Coordinates of C-alpha atoms in Angstrom, one line a residue:
X89 CA 68.3 106.7 6.2
X90 CA 70.0 108.8 3.5
X91 CA 73.5 107.5 3.4
X92 CA 73.0 103.8 4.1
X93 CA 70.4 102.8 1.5
X94 CA 67.1 101.0 1.7
X95 CA 65.3 98.0 0.1
X96 CA 64.5 99.1 -3.5
X97 CA 61.0 99.5 -4.8
X98 CA 59.8 96.8 -7.1
X99 CA 56.9 96.3 -9.5
X100 CA 56.3 92.6 -10.0
X101 CA 54.0 91.0 -12.5
X102 CA 53.2 87.3 -12.3
X103 CA 51.1 85.0 -14.4
X104 CA 50.3 81.5 -13.3
X105 CA 48.6 78.8 -15.3
X106 CA 47.4 75.4 -13.8
X107 CA 45.3 72.5 -14.8
X108 CA 42.1 71.6 -12.9
X109 CA 44.1 69.5 -10.5
X110 CA 46.2 72.5 -9.5
X111 CA 49.4 71.4 -11.2
X112 CA 51.4 74.4 -12.6
X113 CA 51.6 74.5 -16.4
X114 CA 53.2 77.9 -16.7
X115 CA 54.7 80.6 -14.4
X116 CA 56.1 83.9 -15.5
X117 CA 57.6 86.5 -13.1
X118 CA 58.7 89.9 -14.4
X119 CA 60.5 92.1 -11.9
X120 CA 61.1 95.8 -12.3
X121 CA 63.4 97.2 -9.6
X122 CA 64.5 100.7 -8.8
X123 CA 68.1 101.8 -8.6
X124 CA 69.8 105.2 -8.3
X125 CA 71.5 107.3 -10.9
X126 CA 74.3 105.2 -12.5
X127 CA 76.8 107.8 -11.3
X128 CA 76.1 106.8 -7.7
X129 CA 76.6 103.1 -8.4
X130 CA 74.5 100.2 -9.4
X131 CA 72.3 97.9 -7.4
X132 CA 70.2 95.0 -8.6
X133 CA 67.6 93.1 -6.5
X134 CA 66.8 89.8 -8.3
X135 CA 63.2 89.3 -7.1
X136 CA 62.5 86.3 -9.4
X137 CA 65.2 83.8 -8.5
X138 CA 62.9 81.7 -6.3
X139 CA 60.3 81.6 -9.0
X140 CA 62.8 79.6 -11.1
X141 CA 63.3 76.8 -8.6
X142 CA 60.7 76.7 -5.9
X143 CA 57.8 75.0 -7.7
X144 CA 57.6 72.3 -10.3
X145 CA 56.1 74.1 -13.4
X146 CA 56.1 72.8 -17.0
X147 CA 57.1 76.3 -18.3
X148 CA 59.0 79.1 -16.4
X149 CA 60.0 82.5 -17.5
X150 CA 61.7 85.1 -15.2
X151 CA 62.9 88.5 -16.2
X152 CA 64.6 91.3 -14.2
X153 CA 64.8 94.9 -15.3
X154 CA 66.3 98.0 -13.6
X155 CA 64.9 101.6 -13.5
X156 CA 67.3 104.4 -12.7
X157 CA 65.8 107.1 -10.5
X158 CA 67.1 110.4 -9.1
X159 CA 66.9 109.0 -5.6
X160 CA 69.3 107.6 -3.0
X161 CA 71.1 104.3 -3.9
X162 CA 69.3 101.2 -2.6
X163 CA 71.3 98.5 -0.8
X164 CA 71.2 95.0 0.6
X165 CA 68.6 94.4 3.2
X166 CA 67.9 91.0 4.8
X167 CA 67.2 88.5 2.1
X168 CA 67.7 90.8 -0.9
X169 CA 65.6 89.5 -3.7
X170 CA 63.9 86.7 -1.9
X171 CA 62.1 88.8 0.7
X172 CA 60.5 91.1 -1.9
X173 CA 60.0 88.3 -4.5
X174 CA 58.4 85.9 -2.1
X175 CA 55.6 88.4 -1.3
X176 CA 54.7 88.5 -5.0
X177 CA 55.1 84.8 -5.7
X178 CA 53.4 83.5 -2.6
X179 CA 50.5 86.0 -2.9
X180 CA 50.0 84.8 -6.5
X181 CA 50.1 81.1 -5.3
X182 CA 47.4 82.0 -2.8
X183 CA 45.3 83.7 -5.4
X184 CA 45.6 80.6 -7.6
X185 CA 44.5 78.4 -4.8
X186 CA 41.5 80.5 -4.2
X187 CA 40.6 80.4 -7.9
X188 CA 40.9 76.6 -7.8
X189 CA 39.0 76.4 -4.6
X190 CA 41.9 74.5 -3.2
X191 CA 43.7 74.7 0.1
X192 CA 46.9 76.8 -0.3
X193 CA 49.1 74.2 1.4
X194 CA 47.7 71.5 -0.8
X195 CA 48.4 73.6 -3.9
X196 CA 52.1 73.9 -2.9
X197 CA 52.4 70.2 -2.2
X198 CA 51.0 69.3 -5.6
X199 CA 53.7 71.5 -7.2
X200 CA 56.5 70.3 -4.9
X201 CA 59.8 70.2 -6.8
X202 CA 61.8 67.1 -6.1
X203 CA 64.7 68.5 -8.2
X204 CA 65.7 72.0 -9.1
X205 CA 63.6 72.7 -12.3
X206 CA 65.7 75.6 -13.4
X207 CA 69.2 74.1 -13.0
X208 CA 68.1 70.5 -13.6
X209 CA 70.0 69.3 -10.6
X210 CA 69.1 67.3 -7.5
X211 CA 68.9 69.2 -4.2
X212 CA 71.7 68.4 -1.8
X213 CA 68.9 68.0 0.7
X214 CA 65.4 69.3 0.9
X215 CA 63.1 68.8 4.0
X216 CA 60.5 71.3 2.9
X217 CA 57.8 68.7 2.9
X218 CA 58.5 68.0 6.6
X219 CA 58.5 71.8 7.3
X220 CA 55.0 71.9 5.8
X221 CA 53.8 69.0 7.9
X222 CA 55.4 70.2 11.2
X223 CA 54.3 73.8 10.7
X224 CA 50.8 72.9 9.7
X225 CA 50.4 70.6 12.7
X226 CA 51.7 73.2 15.2
X227 CA 49.5 75.9 13.7
X228 CA 46.4 73.8 13.4
X229 CA 46.1 74.5 9.7
X230 CA 43.8 71.5 9.0
X231 CA 41.0 73.5 10.8
X232 CA 41.2 76.4 8.3
X233 CA 37.9 77.1 6.5
X234 CA 38.1 77.9 2.8
X235 CA 35.7 80.8 2.9
X236 CA 37.0 84.3 3.5
X237 CA 35.6 86.2 6.4
X238 CA 34.2 83.0 8.0
X239 CA 36.3 83.1 11.2
X240 CA 35.3 85.5 13.9
X241 CA 36.0 86.3 17.5
X242 CA 33.2 88.6 18.6
X243 CA 33.2 91.4 16.0
X244 CA 36.9 90.8 15.0
X245 CA 37.7 89.0 11.8
X246 CA 40.3 86.2 12.0
X247 CA 42.4 85.0 9.1
X248 CA 45.0 82.3 8.5
X249 CA 47.6 82.5 5.8
X250 CA 50.8 80.6 4.8
X251 CA 53.7 80.9 2.5
X252 CA 56.9 79.1 1.5
X253 CA 60.4 80.3 2.4
X254 CA 63.6 79.5 0.6
X255 CA 67.1 81.0 0.5
X256 CA 70.3 79.7 -1.3
X257 CA 73.2 78.2 0.6
X258 CA 76.1 80.6 0.1
X259 CA 79.8 79.9 1.0
X260 CA 83.0 81.8 0.4
X261 CA 86.7 81.1 1.1
X262 CA 87.7 81.7 4.7
X263 CA 90.6 81.0 7.0
X264 CA 91.0 80.3 10.7
X265 CA 93.8 79.9 13.2
X266 CA 94.1 77.5 16.2
X267 CA 96.4 78.5 19.1
X268 CA 97.2 76.0 21.8
X269 CA 98.5 77.8 24.9
X270 CA 100.7 76.3 27.5
X271 CA 98.0 76.6 30.1
X272 CA 95.8 74.1 28.2
X273 CA 93.4 76.7 26.7
X274 CA 92.8 77.2 23.0
X275 CA 92.1 80.3 21.0
X276 CA 90.3 80.1 17.7
X277 CA 90.8 83.1 15.5
X278 CA 89.3 84.4 12.3
X279 CA 88.8 87.8 10.7
X280 CA 85.1 87.5 10.7
X281 CA 82.4 89.5 12.5
X282 CA 79.5 88.9 14.9
X283 CA 76.5 91.1 14.1
X284 CA 74.5 89.5 16.9
X285 CA 74.1 86.2 15.0
X286 CA 76.0 84.1 17.5
X287 CA 79.2 83.7 15.6
X288 CA 81.2 83.7 18.8
X289 CA 79.2 80.9 20.2
X290 CA 78.9 78.5 17.3
X291 CA 82.5 78.8 16.2
X292 CA 83.6 78.0 19.8
X293 CA 81.2 75.0 19.7
X294 CA 82.6 73.7 16.4
X295 CA 86.2 73.9 17.7
X296 CA 85.2 72.3 21.0
X297 CA 83.6 69.4 19.1
X298 CA 86.5 69.0 16.7
X299 CA 89.2 69.2 19.4
X300 CA 87.2 67.3 22.1
X301 CA 87.7 70.0 24.7
X302 CA 85.3 71.4 27.2
X303 CA 83.8 74.7 26.1
X304 CA 85.3 76.7 29.0
X305 CA 88.8 76.0 27.6
X306 CA 88.0 77.3 24.1
X307 CA 87.6 81.0 23.2
X308 CA 86.8 82.4 19.8
X309 CA 88.4 85.7 18.7
X310 CA 87.4 87.8 15.7
X311 CA 87.5 91.3 14.4
X312 CA 91.3 91.7 14.0
X313 CA 92.9 92.3 10.6
X314 CA 95.9 90.2 11.8
X315 CA 93.6 87.1 11.8
X316 CA 93.1 84.9 8.8
X317 CA 90.8 86.4 6.3
X318 CA 87.0 85.7 6.3
X319 CA 84.1 86.9 4.1
X320 CA 81.6 89.7 5.0
X321 CA 78.6 88.8 7.1
X322 CA 76.1 88.6 4.3
X323 CA 74.2 86.0 2.4
X324 CA 73.8 83.8 5.5
X325 CA 77.3 82.5 4.8
X326 CA 79.3 83.0 8.0
X327 CA 78.6 79.7 9.6
X328 CA 79.2 77.7 6.4
X329 CA 82.3 79.6 5.4
X330 CA 84.1 80.3 8.7
X331 CA 82.8 77.1 10.3
X332 CA 84.4 75.1 7.5
X333 CA 87.7 76.9 8.0
X334 CA 87.6 76.3 11.8
X335 CA 87.2 72.6 11.2
X336 CA 90.1 72.6 8.7
X337 CA 92.3 74.4 11.2
X338 CA 91.3 71.9 13.9
X339 CA 92.2 69.0 11.6
X340 CA 95.6 70.5 10.8
X341 CA 96.2 71.2 14.5
X342 CA 95.5 67.6 15.5
X343 CA 97.8 66.3 12.8
X344 CA 100.6 68.6 14.0
X345 CA 100.1 67.5 17.7
X346 CA 100.0 63.8 16.6
X347 CA 103.3 64.2 14.8
X348 CA 104.9 66.0 17.7
X349 CA 103.7 63.3 20.1
X350 CA 105.2 60.5 17.9
X351 CA 108.5 62.4 17.6
X352 CA 108.9 63.2 21.3
X353 CA 111.6 61.3 23.3
X354 CA 110.2 58.6 25.6
X355 CA 106.8 59.3 24.2
X356 CA 104.0 57.2 25.8
X357 CA 102.6 56.8 22.2
X358 CA 105.9 55.8 20.6
X359 CA 105.7 53.2 17.9
X360 CA 102.1 54.1 17.0
X361 CA 101.0 55.8 13.8
X362 CA 99.0 59.0 13.3
X363 CA 95.9 57.0 12.6
X364 CA 96.2 55.2 16.0
X365 CA 96.0 58.5 17.9
X366 CA 93.2 60.7 19.1
X367 CA 92.9 64.1 20.8
X368 CA 90.6 64.2 23.8
X369 CA 90.3 66.4 26.9
X370 CA 93.6 68.0 26.2
X371 CA 95.6 64.8 25.8
X372 CA 97.0 63.0 22.8
X373 CA 96.3 59.4 23.5
X374 CA 96.4 55.9 21.9
X375 CA 92.9 54.9 20.8
X376 CA 93.4 51.2 21.8
X377 CA 95.1 52.1 25.1
X378 CA 93.8 55.4 26.4
X379 CA 96.1 55.3 29.4
X380 CA 99.1 55.8 27.1
X381 CA 98.7 59.6 26.7
X382 CA 100.5 62.9 26.9
X383 CA 99.0 66.2 27.8
X384 CA 99.2 69.0 25.2
X385 CA 100.9 71.5 27.6
X386 CA 103.6 68.8 28.4
X387 CA 104.0 68.2 24.7
X388 CA 104.6 71.9 24.1
X389 CA 107.1 72.0 27.0
X390 CA 109.0 69.1 25.5
X391 CA 109.3 71.1 22.3
X392 CA 110.2 74.3 24.2
X393 CA 107.0 76.0 22.8
X394 CA 104.9 78.5 24.7
X395 CA 102.1 78.0 22.2
X396 CA 101.4 76.0 19.0
X397 CA 99.9 78.0 16.2
X398 CA 98.3 76.2 13.2
X399 CA 96.2 77.7 10.4
X400 CA 93.7 76.2 8.0
X401 CA 91.5 77.4 5.3
X402 CA 88.5 76.1 3.4
X403 CA 86.8 77.1 0.1
X404 CA 84.0 75.8 -2.0
X405 CA 84.7 73.0 -4.4
X406 CA 82.6 71.9 -7.3
X407 CA 79.6 70.8 -5.2
X408 CA 77.4 73.6 -6.5
X409 CA 78.0 72.3 -10.0
X410 CA 76.5 69.0 -9.0
X411 CA 73.8 70.0 -6.5
X412 CA 71.2 72.8 -6.0
X413 CA 71.7 74.0 -2.4
X414 CA 69.0 75.8 -0.5
X415 CA 67.4 76.3 2.9
X416 CA 63.6 75.9 3.0
X417 CA 60.8 76.8 5.4
X418 CA 57.0 77.1 5.8
X419 CA 55.4 80.2 7.3
X420 CA 52.0 80.3 9.0
X421 CA 50.3 83.5 10.3
X422 CA 47.1 84.4 12.0
X423 CA 45.8 87.9 12.0
X424 CA 43.0 89.6 13.9
X425 CA 41.3 92.5 12.0
X426 CA 39.0 95.1 13.6
X427 CA 36.6 95.8 10.7
X428 CA 35.5 99.2 12.1
X429 CA 39.0 100.6 12.7
X430 CA 40.7 98.5 10.0
X431 CA 43.4 97.6 12.6
X432 CA 45.4 94.5 11.9
X433 CA 47.3 92.6 14.5
X434 CA 49.3 89.4 14.0
X435 CA 48.2 87.1 16.8
X436 CA 50.0 83.9 16.0
X437 CA 52.9 82.9 13.9
X438 CA 54.6 79.5 13.3
X439 CA 57.7 79.1 11.2
X440 CA 59.2 75.7 10.4
X441 CA 62.7 75.7 8.9
X442 CA 65.1 73.2 7.3
X443 CA 68.6 74.8 7.2
X444 CA 71.0 71.9 7.4
X445 CA 72.7 71.2 10.8
X446 CA 71.5 73.5 13.5
X447 CA 74.7 74.4 15.5
X448 CA 73.0 76.1 18.4
X449 CA 69.3 76.0 19.0
X450 CA 69.2 79.2 21.0
X451 CA 71.0 81.3 18.5
X452 CA 69.1 79.7 15.7
X453 CA 65.8 80.6 17.3
X454 CA 67.0 84.1 17.9
X455 CA 67.7 84.5 14.2
X456 CA 64.2 83.1 13.3
X457 CA 62.5 85.5 15.7
X458 CA 64.3 88.4 14.2
X459 CA 63.5 87.4 10.7
X460 CA 59.8 86.9 11.4
X461 CA 59.6 90.2 13.3
X462 CA 61.2 92.0 10.3
X463 CA 58.7 90.2 8.0
X464 CA 55.8 91.4 10.1
X465 CA 57.2 94.9 10.0
X466 CA 57.5 94.6 6.2
X467 CA 53.9 93.4 5.9
X468 CA 52.2 96.0 8.1
X469 CA 54.4 99.0 8.9
X470 CA 57.7 99.7 7.3
X471 CA 57.9 102.0 4.2
X472 CA 60.6 104.5 3.1
X473 CA 58.8 107.6 1.7
X474 CA 60.7 109.5 -1.0
X475 CA 59.6 112.9 -2.2
X476 CA 59.1 112.5 -6.0
X477 CA 60.2 116.1 -6.6
X478 CA 63.5 116.1 -4.6
X479 CA 64.3 112.4 -4.3
X480 CA 64.8 112.9 -0.5
X481 CA 63.6 110.5 2.1
X482 CA 60.8 112.4 4.0
X483 CA 60.3 110.0 6.9
X484 CA 64.0 109.6 7.9
X485 CA 63.3 109.2 11.6
X486 CA 62.0 106.5 13.9
X487 CA 58.9 108.5 14.6
X488 CA 57.6 108.4 11.0
X489 CA 59.4 105.2 9.8
X490 CA 57.3 102.8 11.8
X491 CA 58.9 99.6 13.0
X492 CA 57.4 96.8 15.1
X493 CA 58.0 96.8 18.9
X494 CA 57.4 94.2 21.5
X495 CA 53.7 95.1 21.7
X496 CA 53.2 94.4 18.0
X497 CA 54.7 90.9 18.1
X498 CA 52.9 87.9 19.4
X499 CA 54.4 84.7 20.8
X500 CA 56.3 83.2 17.8
X501 CA 56.7 79.5 17.4
X502 CA 59.8 78.2 15.6
X503 CA 60.5 74.7 14.5
X504 CA 63.7 73.4 13.1
X505 CA 63.8 70.3 10.9
X506 CA 67.3 68.8 11.2
X507 CA 69.0 67.9 8.0
X508 CA 72.2 65.8 7.6
X509 CA 73.8 67.3 4.5
X510 CA 77.5 66.6 4.1
X511 CA 77.5 67.6 0.4
X512 CA 77.2 71.4 1.1
X513 CA 80.3 72.0 3.4
X514 CA 82.2 70.2 6.1
X515 CA 80.2 71.9 8.8
X516 CA 76.9 70.7 7.3
X517 CA 75.2 74.1 7.7
X518 CA 73.2 76.1 5.2
X519 CA 72.7 79.4 6.9
X520 CA 69.7 80.8 8.7
X521 CA 70.1 84.6 8.9
X522 CA 67.9 85.4 5.9
X523 CA 65.5 82.5 5.6
X524 CA 62.9 83.4 8.3
X525 CA 62.0 86.8 6.7
X526 CA 61.3 85.1 3.3
X527 CA 57.6 84.5 3.0
X528 CA 56.7 86.1 6.3
X529 CA 55.1 89.1 4.8
X530 CA 53.2 87.0 2.3
X531 CA 51.9 84.8 5.0
X532 CA 50.5 87.8 6.8
X533 CA 49.1 89.3 3.6
X534 CA 47.4 86.0 2.8
X535 CA 46.0 85.9 6.3
X536 CA 44.6 89.4 5.9
X537 CA 42.9 88.3 2.6
X538 CA 41.4 85.2 4.4
X539 CA 40.0 87.5 7.1
X540 CA 38.6 90.3 5.0
X541 CA 38.4 89.0 1.4
X542 CA 40.5 92.0 0.4
X543 CA 43.6 91.3 -1.6
X544 CA 46.4 93.8 -0.9
X545 CA 49.2 93.7 -3.4
X546 CA 51.4 96.5 -2.2
X547 CA 53.2 96.8 1.1
X548 CA 52.8 97.8 3.9
X549 CA 49.1 96.8 4.4
X550 CA 47.8 99.8 6.2
X551 CA 44.3 100.7 7.4
X552 CA 43.2 102.6 4.3
X553 CA 43.9 99.6 2.1
X554 CA 41.3 97.4 3.8
X555 CA 38.6 99.9 4.6
X556 CA 35.4 99.1 2.6

């Protein structure tokens, strides 16, 4: 708690102006973010970035300011900027919808940005409209009454809320190594990490697809400084960065094997060209005559090699100069409020996400569940308490820093809208680690307002804030 940092405090002021049809005419977002004493370092959390590009508004103004405090230094926490900023923006959009007596989803659809209004670029892909549709259908949003406090289950108040999620596609330079062993197995190596995000799995899958080998013959190795360099696990960039490097290394490995096969004496593919060959199931073979083939272990033996080692790297080009690249999602929450105890429980949650190519549905769902759970914790429980006199964290233990556990989390429904986007990177992925937390707290807060008629603008939403 003391040495590792925390999500910084923010004070955010938004002003929204719209015509009678709900179309935004102006949006301003002023963000004030805490930092520590400059001697300890600097940290900035840009809470207004999504306000620049998420909705189509005739006029936008976003400012960020920092306030140095004699307190521990904040740090990066899942979706830095977007997680905090989305609570403010999506709460404000909900308030605007109420003022217009308009459905919150309809308001967002009326201000759907077909192109990035801030950078004046087309999106490389954007399936947010489908996320809205799929999420709303799964949740049953069409049955939501407009009036607050109008849904009950016995004495309990029921509320429905929603919010939009977005997160930029990030990518850094990365390297990977392909090692063909004489026993027919392949090692794929990169100096990346797996924080539980499924890197082991999806990188092995990418290599398997590229090399056309069964998964049990491919292993992914990481965490060694002797391996090709890879970026940190942050910004939802590992799959895009390392995945692109794995594909580059696989392409280089195939080319090397093809050249070796063509140069081998009495080769079954002699007389062909590289373009005539394919690698499949551990054999280099002629596309037009698959029976003319040579096994990779035999090819290594002919060249007196115990293994073949090939490296590849990949780095971003100028695609971000031409396109705006983001993942998107739609969050829908149901809460149940006990009006006597002011107890809030999230009873349903649906998240629909468009994040490019989904490499593995199980690991993707795991990321979504974790992000939603953290969003629920952000909305209802988690808060770092700092003594204003000493600057010390006073609840630096898991007894007083309350986090959600299994009993606090309902069944979560996740939906993935597949996108085919080859403009972003060779792997076609946008990243999914941060996206599901963005807008989750806002969806819960909007649901609390729909249930109680009480608008809470500071997190977490605890009992004393909704007692009447």
